[in-house]
XYZ file of C-alpha atoms in Angstrom:
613
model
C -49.756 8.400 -12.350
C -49.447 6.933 -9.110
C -46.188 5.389 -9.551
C -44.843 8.755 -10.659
C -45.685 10.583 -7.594
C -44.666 7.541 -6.042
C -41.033 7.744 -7.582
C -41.463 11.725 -6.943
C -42.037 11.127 -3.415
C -39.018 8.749 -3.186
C -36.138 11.112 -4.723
C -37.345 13.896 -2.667
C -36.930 11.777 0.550
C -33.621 11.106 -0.551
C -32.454 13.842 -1.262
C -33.280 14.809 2.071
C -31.405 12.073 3.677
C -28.411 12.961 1.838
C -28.519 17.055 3.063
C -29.133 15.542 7.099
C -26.715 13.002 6.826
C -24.151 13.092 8.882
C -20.292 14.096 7.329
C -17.194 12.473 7.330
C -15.443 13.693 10.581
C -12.070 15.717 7.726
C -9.997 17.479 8.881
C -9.705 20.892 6.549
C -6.428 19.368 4.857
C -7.872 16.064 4.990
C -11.121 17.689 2.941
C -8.552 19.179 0.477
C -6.483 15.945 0.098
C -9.794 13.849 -0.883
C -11.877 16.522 -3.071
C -10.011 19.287 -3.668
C -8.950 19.908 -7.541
C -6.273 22.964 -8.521
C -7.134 24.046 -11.793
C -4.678 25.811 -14.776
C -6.376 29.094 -13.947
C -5.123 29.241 -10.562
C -2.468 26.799 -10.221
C 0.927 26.011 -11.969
C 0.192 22.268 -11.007
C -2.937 21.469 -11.841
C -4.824 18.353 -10.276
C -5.490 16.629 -7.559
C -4.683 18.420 -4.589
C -1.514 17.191 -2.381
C -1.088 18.700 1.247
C 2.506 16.870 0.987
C 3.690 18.720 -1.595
C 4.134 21.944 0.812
C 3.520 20.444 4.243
C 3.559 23.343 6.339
C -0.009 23.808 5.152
C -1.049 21.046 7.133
C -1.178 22.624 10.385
C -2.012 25.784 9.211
C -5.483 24.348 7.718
C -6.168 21.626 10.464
C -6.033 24.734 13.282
C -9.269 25.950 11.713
C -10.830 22.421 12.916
C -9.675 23.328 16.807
C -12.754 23.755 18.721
C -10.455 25.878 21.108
C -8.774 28.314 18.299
C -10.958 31.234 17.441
C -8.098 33.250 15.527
C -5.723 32.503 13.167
C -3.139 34.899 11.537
C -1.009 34.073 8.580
C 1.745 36.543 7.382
C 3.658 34.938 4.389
C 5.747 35.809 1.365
C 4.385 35.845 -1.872
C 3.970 31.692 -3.490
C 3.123 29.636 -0.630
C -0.088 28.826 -1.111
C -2.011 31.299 1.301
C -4.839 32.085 -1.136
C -5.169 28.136 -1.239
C -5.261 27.939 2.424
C -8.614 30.059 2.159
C -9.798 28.493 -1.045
C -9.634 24.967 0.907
C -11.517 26.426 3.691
C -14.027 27.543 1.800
C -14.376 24.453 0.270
C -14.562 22.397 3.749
C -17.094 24.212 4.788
C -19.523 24.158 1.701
C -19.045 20.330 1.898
C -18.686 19.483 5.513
C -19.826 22.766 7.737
C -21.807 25.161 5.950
C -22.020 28.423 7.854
C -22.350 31.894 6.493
C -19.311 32.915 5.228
C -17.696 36.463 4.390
C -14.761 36.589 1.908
C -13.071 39.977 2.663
C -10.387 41.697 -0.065
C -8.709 44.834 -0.071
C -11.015 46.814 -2.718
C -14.853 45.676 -4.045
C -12.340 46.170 -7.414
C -10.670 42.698 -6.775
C -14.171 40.633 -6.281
C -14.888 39.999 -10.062
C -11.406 38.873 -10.284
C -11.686 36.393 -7.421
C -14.725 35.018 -7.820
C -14.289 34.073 -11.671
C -10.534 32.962 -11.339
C -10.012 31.569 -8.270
C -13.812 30.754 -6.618
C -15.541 29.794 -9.422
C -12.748 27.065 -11.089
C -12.378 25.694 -7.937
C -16.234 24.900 -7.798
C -16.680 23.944 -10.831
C -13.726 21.013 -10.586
C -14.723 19.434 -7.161
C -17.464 17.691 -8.203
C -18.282 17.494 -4.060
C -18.693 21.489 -4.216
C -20.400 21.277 -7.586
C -23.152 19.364 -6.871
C -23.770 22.042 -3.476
C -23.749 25.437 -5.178
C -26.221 26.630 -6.663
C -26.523 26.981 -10.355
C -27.468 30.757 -11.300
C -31.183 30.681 -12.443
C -32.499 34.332 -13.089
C -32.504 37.680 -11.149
C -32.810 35.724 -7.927
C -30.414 33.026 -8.263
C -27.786 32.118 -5.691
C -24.851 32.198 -7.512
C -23.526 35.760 -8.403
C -20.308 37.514 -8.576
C -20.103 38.159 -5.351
C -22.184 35.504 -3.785
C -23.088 31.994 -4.001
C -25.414 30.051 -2.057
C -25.430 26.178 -1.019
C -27.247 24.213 1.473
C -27.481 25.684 5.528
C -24.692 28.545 4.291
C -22.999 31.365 1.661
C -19.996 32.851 0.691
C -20.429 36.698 0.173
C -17.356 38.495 -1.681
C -16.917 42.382 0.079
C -14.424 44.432 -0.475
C -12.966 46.454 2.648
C -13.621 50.135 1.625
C -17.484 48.998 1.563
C -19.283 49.805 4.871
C -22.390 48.207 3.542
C -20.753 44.655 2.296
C -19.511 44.515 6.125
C -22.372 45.507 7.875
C -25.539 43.807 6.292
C -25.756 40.048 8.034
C -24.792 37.881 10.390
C -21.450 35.572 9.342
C -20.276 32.496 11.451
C -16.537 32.107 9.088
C -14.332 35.483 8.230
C -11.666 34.966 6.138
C -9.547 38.241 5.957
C -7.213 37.900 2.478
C -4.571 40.659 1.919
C -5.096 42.890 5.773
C -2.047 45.134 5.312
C -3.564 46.377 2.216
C -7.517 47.138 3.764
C -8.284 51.011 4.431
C -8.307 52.429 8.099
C -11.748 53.164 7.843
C -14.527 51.914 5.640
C -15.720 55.566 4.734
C -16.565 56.288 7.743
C -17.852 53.431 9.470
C -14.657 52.406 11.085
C -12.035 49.652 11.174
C -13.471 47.176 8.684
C -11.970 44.335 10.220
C -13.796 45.179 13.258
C -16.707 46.198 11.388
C -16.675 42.457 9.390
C -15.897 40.212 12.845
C -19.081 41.460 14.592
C -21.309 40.111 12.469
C -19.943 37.081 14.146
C -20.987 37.995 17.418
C -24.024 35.354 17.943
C -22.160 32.357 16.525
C -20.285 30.042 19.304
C -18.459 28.089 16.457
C -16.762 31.614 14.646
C -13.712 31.457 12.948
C -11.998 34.603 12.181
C -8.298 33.967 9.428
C -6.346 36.908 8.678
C -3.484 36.729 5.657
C -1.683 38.560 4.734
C 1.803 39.516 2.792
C 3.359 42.283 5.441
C 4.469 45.837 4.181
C 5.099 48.378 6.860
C 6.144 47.205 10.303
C 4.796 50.805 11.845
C 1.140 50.213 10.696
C 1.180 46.255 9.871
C -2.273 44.475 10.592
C -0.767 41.527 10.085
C 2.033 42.052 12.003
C 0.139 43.028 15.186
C -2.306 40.281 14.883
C 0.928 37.543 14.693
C 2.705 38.955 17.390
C -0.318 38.692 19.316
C -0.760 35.348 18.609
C 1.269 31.840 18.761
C 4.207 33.468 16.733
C 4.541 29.852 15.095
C 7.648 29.735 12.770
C 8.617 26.835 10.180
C 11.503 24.917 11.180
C 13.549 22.705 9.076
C 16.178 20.010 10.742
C 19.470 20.321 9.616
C 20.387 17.637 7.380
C 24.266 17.151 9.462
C 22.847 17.442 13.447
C 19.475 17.487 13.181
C 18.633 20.549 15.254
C 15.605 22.158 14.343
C 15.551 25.530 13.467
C 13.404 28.378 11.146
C 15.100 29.184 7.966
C 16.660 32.729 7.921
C 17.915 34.593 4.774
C 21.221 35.679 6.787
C 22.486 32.134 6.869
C 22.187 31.729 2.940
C 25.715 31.382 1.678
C 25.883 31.918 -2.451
C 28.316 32.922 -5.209
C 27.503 34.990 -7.913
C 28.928 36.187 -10.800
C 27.778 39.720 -12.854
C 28.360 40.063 -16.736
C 29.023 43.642 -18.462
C 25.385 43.620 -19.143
C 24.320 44.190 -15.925
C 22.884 40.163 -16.007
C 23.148 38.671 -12.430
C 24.161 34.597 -12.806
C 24.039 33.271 -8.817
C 26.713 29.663 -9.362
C 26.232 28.444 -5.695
C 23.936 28.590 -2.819
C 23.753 26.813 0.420
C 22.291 27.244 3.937
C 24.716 27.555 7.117
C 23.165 25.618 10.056
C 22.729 27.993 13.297
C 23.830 25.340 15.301
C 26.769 23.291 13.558
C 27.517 25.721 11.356
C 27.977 22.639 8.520
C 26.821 23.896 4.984
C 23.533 22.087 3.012
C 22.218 22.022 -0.224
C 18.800 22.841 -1.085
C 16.969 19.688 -1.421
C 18.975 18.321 1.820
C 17.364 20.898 3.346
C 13.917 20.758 2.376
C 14.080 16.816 2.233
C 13.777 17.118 5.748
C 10.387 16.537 7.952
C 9.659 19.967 9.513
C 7.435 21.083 12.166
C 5.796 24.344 13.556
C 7.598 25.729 17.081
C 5.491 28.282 19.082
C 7.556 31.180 20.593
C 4.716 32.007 22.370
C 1.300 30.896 24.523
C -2.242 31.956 23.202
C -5.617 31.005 24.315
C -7.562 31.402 21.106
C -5.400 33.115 18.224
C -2.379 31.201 16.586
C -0.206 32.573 14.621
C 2.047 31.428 11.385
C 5.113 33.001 9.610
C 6.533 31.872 6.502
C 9.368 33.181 3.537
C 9.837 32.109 0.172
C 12.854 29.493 1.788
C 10.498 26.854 2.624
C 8.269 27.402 -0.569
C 8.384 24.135 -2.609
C 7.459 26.030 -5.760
C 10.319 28.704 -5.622
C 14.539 28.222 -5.658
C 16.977 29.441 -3.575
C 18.579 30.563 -6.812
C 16.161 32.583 -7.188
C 15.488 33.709 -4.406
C 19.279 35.322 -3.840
C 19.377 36.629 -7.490
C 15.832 38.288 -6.511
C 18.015 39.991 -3.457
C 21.203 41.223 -5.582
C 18.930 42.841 -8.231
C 16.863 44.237 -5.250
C 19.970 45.464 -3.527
C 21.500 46.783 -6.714
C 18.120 49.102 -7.406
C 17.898 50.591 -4.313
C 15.392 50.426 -0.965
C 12.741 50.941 -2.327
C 13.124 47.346 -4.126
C 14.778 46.080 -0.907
C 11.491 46.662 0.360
C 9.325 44.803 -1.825
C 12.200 41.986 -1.673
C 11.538 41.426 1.658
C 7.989 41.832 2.116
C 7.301 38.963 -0.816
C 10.305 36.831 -0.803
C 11.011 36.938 3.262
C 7.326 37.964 4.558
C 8.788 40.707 7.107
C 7.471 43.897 7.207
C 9.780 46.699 6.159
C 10.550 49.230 8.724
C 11.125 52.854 7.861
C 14.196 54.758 8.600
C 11.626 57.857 9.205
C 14.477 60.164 9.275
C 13.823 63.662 8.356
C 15.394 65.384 5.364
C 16.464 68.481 5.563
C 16.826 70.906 2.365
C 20.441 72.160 3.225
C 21.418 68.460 3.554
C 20.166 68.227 -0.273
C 21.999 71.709 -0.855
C 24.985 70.318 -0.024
C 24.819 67.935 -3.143
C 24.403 70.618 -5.625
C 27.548 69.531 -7.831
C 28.730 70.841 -12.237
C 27.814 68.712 -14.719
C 28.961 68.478 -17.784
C 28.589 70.933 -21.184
C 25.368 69.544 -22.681
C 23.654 69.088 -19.292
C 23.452 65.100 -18.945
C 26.391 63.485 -16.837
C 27.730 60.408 -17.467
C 25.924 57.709 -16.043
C 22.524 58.518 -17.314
C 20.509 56.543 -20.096
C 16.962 58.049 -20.702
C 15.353 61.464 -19.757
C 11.628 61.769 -18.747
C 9.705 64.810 -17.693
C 7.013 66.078 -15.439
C 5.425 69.234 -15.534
C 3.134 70.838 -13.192
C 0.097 73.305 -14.513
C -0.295 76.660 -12.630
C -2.751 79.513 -13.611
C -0.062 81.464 -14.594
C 2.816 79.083 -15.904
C 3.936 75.492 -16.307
C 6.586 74.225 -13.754
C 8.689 71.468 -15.477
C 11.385 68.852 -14.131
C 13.297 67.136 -16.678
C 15.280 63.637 -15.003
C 17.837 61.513 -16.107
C 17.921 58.019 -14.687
C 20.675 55.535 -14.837
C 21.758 52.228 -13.539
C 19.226 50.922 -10.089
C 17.633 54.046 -10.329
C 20.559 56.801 -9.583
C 18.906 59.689 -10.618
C 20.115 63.201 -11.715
C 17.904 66.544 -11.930
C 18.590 68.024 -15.312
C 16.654 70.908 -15.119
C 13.957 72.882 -12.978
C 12.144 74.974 -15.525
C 9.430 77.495 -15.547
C 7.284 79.044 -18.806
C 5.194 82.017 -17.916
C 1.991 83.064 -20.043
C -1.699 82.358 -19.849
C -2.906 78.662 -19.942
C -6.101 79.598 -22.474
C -4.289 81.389 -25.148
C -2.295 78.661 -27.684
C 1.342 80.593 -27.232
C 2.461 79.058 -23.884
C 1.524 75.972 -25.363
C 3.558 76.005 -28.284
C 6.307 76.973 -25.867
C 5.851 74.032 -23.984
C 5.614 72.116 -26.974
C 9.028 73.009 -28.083
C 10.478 72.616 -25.027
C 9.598 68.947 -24.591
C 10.914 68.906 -28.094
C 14.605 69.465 -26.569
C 17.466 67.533 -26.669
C 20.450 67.446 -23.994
C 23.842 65.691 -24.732
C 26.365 64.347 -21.981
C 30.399 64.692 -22.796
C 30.893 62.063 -25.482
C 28.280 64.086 -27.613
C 25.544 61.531 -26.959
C 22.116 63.339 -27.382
C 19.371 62.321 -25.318
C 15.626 63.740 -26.130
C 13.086 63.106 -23.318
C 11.328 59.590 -23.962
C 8.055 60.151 -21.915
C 6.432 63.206 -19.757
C 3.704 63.181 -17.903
C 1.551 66.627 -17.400
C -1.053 67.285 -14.347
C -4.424 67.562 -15.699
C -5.672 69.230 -12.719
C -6.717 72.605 -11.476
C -8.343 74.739 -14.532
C -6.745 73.726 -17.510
C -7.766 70.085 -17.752
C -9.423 70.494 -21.183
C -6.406 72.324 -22.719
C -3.943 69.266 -21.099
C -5.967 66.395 -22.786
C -6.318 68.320 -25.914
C -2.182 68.648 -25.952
C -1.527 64.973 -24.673
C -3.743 63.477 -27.237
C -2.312 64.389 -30.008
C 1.308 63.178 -28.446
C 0.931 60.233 -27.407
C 3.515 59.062 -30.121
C 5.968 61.174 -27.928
C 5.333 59.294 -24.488
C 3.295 63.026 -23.288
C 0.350 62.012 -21.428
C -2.112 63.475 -18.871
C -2.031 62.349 -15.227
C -4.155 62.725 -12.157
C -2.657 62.490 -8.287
C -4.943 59.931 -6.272
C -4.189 60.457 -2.298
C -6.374 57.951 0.092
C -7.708 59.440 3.144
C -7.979 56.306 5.103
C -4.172 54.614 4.773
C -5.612 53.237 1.558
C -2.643 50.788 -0.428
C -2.747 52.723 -3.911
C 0.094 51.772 -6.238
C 1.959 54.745 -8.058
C 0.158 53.919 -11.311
C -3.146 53.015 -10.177
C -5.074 52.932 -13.347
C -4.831 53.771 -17.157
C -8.489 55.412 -19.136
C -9.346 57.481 -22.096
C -11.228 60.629 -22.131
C -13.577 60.387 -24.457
C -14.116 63.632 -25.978
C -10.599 64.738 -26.367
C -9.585 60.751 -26.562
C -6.667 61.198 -24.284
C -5.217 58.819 -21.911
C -5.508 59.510 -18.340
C -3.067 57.580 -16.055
C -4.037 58.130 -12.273
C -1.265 58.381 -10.233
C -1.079 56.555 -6.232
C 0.995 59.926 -5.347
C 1.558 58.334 -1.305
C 3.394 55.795 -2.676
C 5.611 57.637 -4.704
C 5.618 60.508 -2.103
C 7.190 57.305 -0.068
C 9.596 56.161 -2.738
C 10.786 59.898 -3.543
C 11.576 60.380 -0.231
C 13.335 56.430 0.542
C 15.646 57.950 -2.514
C 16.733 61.510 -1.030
C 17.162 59.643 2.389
C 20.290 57.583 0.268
C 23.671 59.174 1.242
C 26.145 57.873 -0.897
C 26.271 57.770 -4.924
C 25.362 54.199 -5.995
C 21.274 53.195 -6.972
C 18.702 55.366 -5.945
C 21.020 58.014 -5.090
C 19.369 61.553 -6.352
C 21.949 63.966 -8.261
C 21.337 67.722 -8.315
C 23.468 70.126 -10.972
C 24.696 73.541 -9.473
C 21.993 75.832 -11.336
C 19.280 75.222 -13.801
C 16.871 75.876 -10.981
C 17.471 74.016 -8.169
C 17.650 76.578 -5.687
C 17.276 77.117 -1.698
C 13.167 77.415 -3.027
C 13.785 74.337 -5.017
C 14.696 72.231 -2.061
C 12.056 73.770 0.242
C 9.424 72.486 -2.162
C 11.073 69.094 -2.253
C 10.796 69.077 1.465
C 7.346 70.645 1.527
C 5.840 67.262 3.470
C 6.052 65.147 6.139
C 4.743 62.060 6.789
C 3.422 61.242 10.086
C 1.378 58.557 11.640
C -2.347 59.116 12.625
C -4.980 56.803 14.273
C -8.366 55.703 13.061
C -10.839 53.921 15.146
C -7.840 52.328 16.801
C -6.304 51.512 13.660
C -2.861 53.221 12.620
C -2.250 54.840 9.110
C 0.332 57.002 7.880
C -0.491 59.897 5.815
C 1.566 63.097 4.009
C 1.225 66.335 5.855
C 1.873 69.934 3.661
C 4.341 71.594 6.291
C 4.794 74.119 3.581
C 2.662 76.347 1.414
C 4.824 75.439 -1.826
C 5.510 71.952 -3.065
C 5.176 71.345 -6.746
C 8.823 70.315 -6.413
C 7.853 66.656 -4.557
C 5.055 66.629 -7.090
C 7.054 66.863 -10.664
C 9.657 64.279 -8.386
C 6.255 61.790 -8.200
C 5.390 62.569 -11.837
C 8.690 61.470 -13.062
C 9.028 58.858 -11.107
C 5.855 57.103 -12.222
C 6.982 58.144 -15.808
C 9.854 56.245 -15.386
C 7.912 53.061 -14.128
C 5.600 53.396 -16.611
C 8.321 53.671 -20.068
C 9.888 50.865 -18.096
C 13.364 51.131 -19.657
C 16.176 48.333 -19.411
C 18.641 50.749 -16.543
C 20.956 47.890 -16.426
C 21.686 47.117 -19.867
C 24.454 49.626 -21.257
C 23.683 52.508 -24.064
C 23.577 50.870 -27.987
C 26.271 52.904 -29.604
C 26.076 56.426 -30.881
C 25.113 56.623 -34.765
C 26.841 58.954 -37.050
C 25.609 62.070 -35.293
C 25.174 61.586 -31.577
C 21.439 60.113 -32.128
C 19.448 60.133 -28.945
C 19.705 56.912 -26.845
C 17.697 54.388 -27.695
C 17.788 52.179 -24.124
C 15.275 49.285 -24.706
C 12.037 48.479 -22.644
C 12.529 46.171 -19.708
C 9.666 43.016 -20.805
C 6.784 43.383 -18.059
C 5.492 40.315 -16.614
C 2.533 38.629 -17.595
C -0.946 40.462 -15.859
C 0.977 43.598 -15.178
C -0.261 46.991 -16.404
C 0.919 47.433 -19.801
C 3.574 50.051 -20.278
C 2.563 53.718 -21.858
């Protein structure tokens, strides 16, 4: 027995040695380099981590480690490795520093997500990090979904719409993932940046890292916080004179060639130095040794840019075919282009649109109601006490669009007749001048007001015929809601309900109208069918203007006018669109015996996103 406690005795004591011992004096990318293991779930190379393999992160990581850098602010395309960048730090400081850390995402929606595919793997393969966090072990275990506990320190998960994740504890390390994306307010504590860096008020050592993929220049977080800062920029020596210099996507030279099909094949590309103006290849390029260049002087907040051109894990090719097919479908893809591929906030036109502008585009169509240039119909319709309002759309090639018709069915909403007249009318078929009939492939109907029992009882039964029930979502805080949010099923009437982010598409309805000539995007109206002086002031019904919050600006739609289920049935069909996901680029399958409707194929959606209705 006394040898036992004896040997008892001695573990504990070394165990103890081993938690006061003193670290390895790593750098963060040094940490990462030694311990650091990507995983398949998170990682298209899995393995032993390599800072060499994109060395830009070097510096970015190793800044963290400067006693006089408080700040750091990272705004990046899409696949460089930012999420890594926090993953690694993370890891450092379970290992070497262990502080109270706060992990900070958009929505408390994304934290499941997080922690089991990115947190957890990357645990459970360093053996270093393993060993620290504790195993879950009961109610009151330290290892949850949103937090885990090691020795001297934590990692708590929030999301930024939660006042009380932000406001609870005090945090030494704030790692801000996705800013341009975070609310104005959370409810209605305040800025939740603000709200989330106080907490580390009492530490001397604090570290607060903002990332972020920019969207709009007007209200960018990320964008403020990086001009405010270092303004550090990538730069790449030319392979011919060797000047230094970051890598711009106006000084890509490519060839390209287009088939019938709409398929975009880019045969060349090559980068034109700024200073020699001598052409070089892609792996001259990024063969060289680059280096960060300041364009400004900050005492404790530096600041990194970086686009999809210095990315080791994506192509030029790609990168310019991703720009042609952007170009070809209009701003609104522009947009997104150059938020994830260049990391530059987008800035709005904001111009005003006026309904007699839109008047003044009133123009015949054809016979059978469909011009040429259209290849599927969808349909929105909009329930009133009294009537259903109804917008049938065609849509062609990048998203030129072309009202068909603005239509109206009077009658009362609880009685089965108007109904059965909407019914048939969905039913319709339209034909453009070679005879082609098209019938409308989806349509999406507003399930609020006081008829949402009678709308999932009508959608459920057609959901064969693309007709579902929606519901408009609008964030009062400058919240980043995607045009369709998210997909359920009622369960008495077992109809699916697809919530609709109706800012964004307010956004995108409007980007469309603001386009001037015919070409993608471009909005078509016919000369009657409905669209009227009242049509267009409907259309026109909002504004969006810029507000403040707590010093933080968000932009926000403002009803100018007491009418505007115009914009709406514009939303609803434009999210019907996304949603049926159609191939706009491929051309019509020909016509069968009688003028069949068309039968345009699905575009494939990615892996992870929402599936199509």
């Amino acid at each position: 027995m006394p040898m036992i406690k004896t040997f008892k005795t001695i573990r504990l004591f070394a165990r103890i040695a081993r938690t006061w011992a003193p670290q390895p004096d790593l750098t963060i990318s040094q940490w990462a380099d030694q311990y650091r293991v990507l995983t398949p779930e998170g990682s298209s190379e899995p393995g032993p981590w390599r800072t060499d393999r994109a060395p830009y992160q070097r510096e970015i990581m190793d800044s963290i480690n400067d006693p006089l850098i408080e700040e750091v602010a990272i705004m990046a395309s899409a696949q460089v490795g930012k999420t890594e960048f926090l993953l690694n730090m993370i890891g450092y400081h379970i290992d070497q520093d262990p502080a109270p850390i706060m992990y900070l995402l958009p929505t408390e929606d994304l934290i499941k997500s997080f922690s089991q595919k990115r947190l957890a793997p990357m645990i459970s393969a360093s053996p270093v990090l393993r060993s620290k966090v504790y195993e879950a072990k009961g109610r009151d275990a330290g290892n949850t979904i949103s937090e885990k506990s090691f020795p001297n320190g934590y990692i708590t998960i929030v999301g930024a719409n939660s006042p009380s994740g932000l406001s609870s504890r005090p945090i030494r390390i704030v790692l801000c993932d996705e800013v341009d994306r975070y609310p104005a307010s959370a409810g209605t504590e305040g800025d939740p940046i603000t709200l989330a860096t106080e907490r580390t008020a009492t530490f001397n050592k604090r570290k607060h890292v903002y990332v972020s993929t920019p969207v709009l220049k007007e209200t960018s977080r990320i964008n403020q916080l990086y001009e405010d800062s270092t303004m550090e920029e990538w730069n790449l020596p030319c392979p011919h004179c060797d000047e230094y210099q970051p890598m711009v996507f106006g000084n890509v030279k490519f060839e390209k060639l287009e088939s019938e099909s709409g398929e975009i094949t880019v045969t060349r590309v090559e980068y034109c130095c700024s200073h020699c103006g001598a052409l070089g290849s892609e792996k001259e390029w990024k063969n060289g040794d680059g280096k960060w260049v300041p364009r400004k002087k900050h005492s404790y907040r530096r600041g990194f840019h970086l686009n999809q051109l210095v990315s080791p894990w994506v192509s030029w090719n790609k990168i310019v075919r991703k720009f042609l097919v952007a170009k070809r479908e209009g701003p609104e893809k522009l947009k997104v282009w150059e938020n994830t591929v260049m990391g530059n906030p987008w800035e709005e036109k904001g111009e005003q649109i006026e309904e007699d502008v839109l008047l003044s585009r009133l123009q015949g169509y054809p016979a059978g109601g469909v011009p040429d240039g259209v290849k599927v119909l969808t349909a929105a319709v909009d329930t009133q006490d009294d009537r259903f309002e109804i917008e049938v759309m065609g849509w062609g090639t990048g998203r030129e669009s072309w009202g068909i018709e603005y239509h109206r069915i009077y009658g009362d909403l609880s009685q089965p007749k108007i109904w059965a007249d909407l019914d048939e009318y969905l039913s319709r078929t339209w034909t453009n001048s070679e005879g082609r009939r098209f019938s409308i492939r989806t349509a999406f109907i507003d399930s609020g007001g006081h008829y949402t029992t009678e709308v999932y009882k009508f959608t459920s039964v057609r959901k064969a015929r693309g007709i579902f029930a929606i519901k408009g979502y609008s964030g009062a805080n400058g919240e980043n809601v995607s045009l369709l949010h998210t997909w359920s099923v009622n369960k008495k009437q077992k109809a699916m309900l697809i919530t609709l982010g109706v800012d964004e598409g307010k956004a995108k309805v409007f980007s469309s109208l603001q386009i001037k000539e015919p070409g993608p995007g471009y909005c078509h109206f016919p000369l009657d069918k409905g669209y009227n002086r009242d049509y267009f002031r409907g259309l026109t019904a909002e504004v969006l203007v810029t507000k403040m919050r707590a010093g933080v600006k968000f932009r926000q739609w403002k009803q100018i006018r007491k009418r505007n289920e115009p914009l709406d049935l514009r939303v609803y069909n434009l999210a019907a669109l996304e949603a049926l996901n159609p191939n706009l680029e491929a051309p019509l399958p020909p016509m069968d015996g009688a003028g069949g409707p068309s039968g345009l194929q699905k575009r494939p959606r990615r892996r992870g996103a929402a599936s199509s209705v």
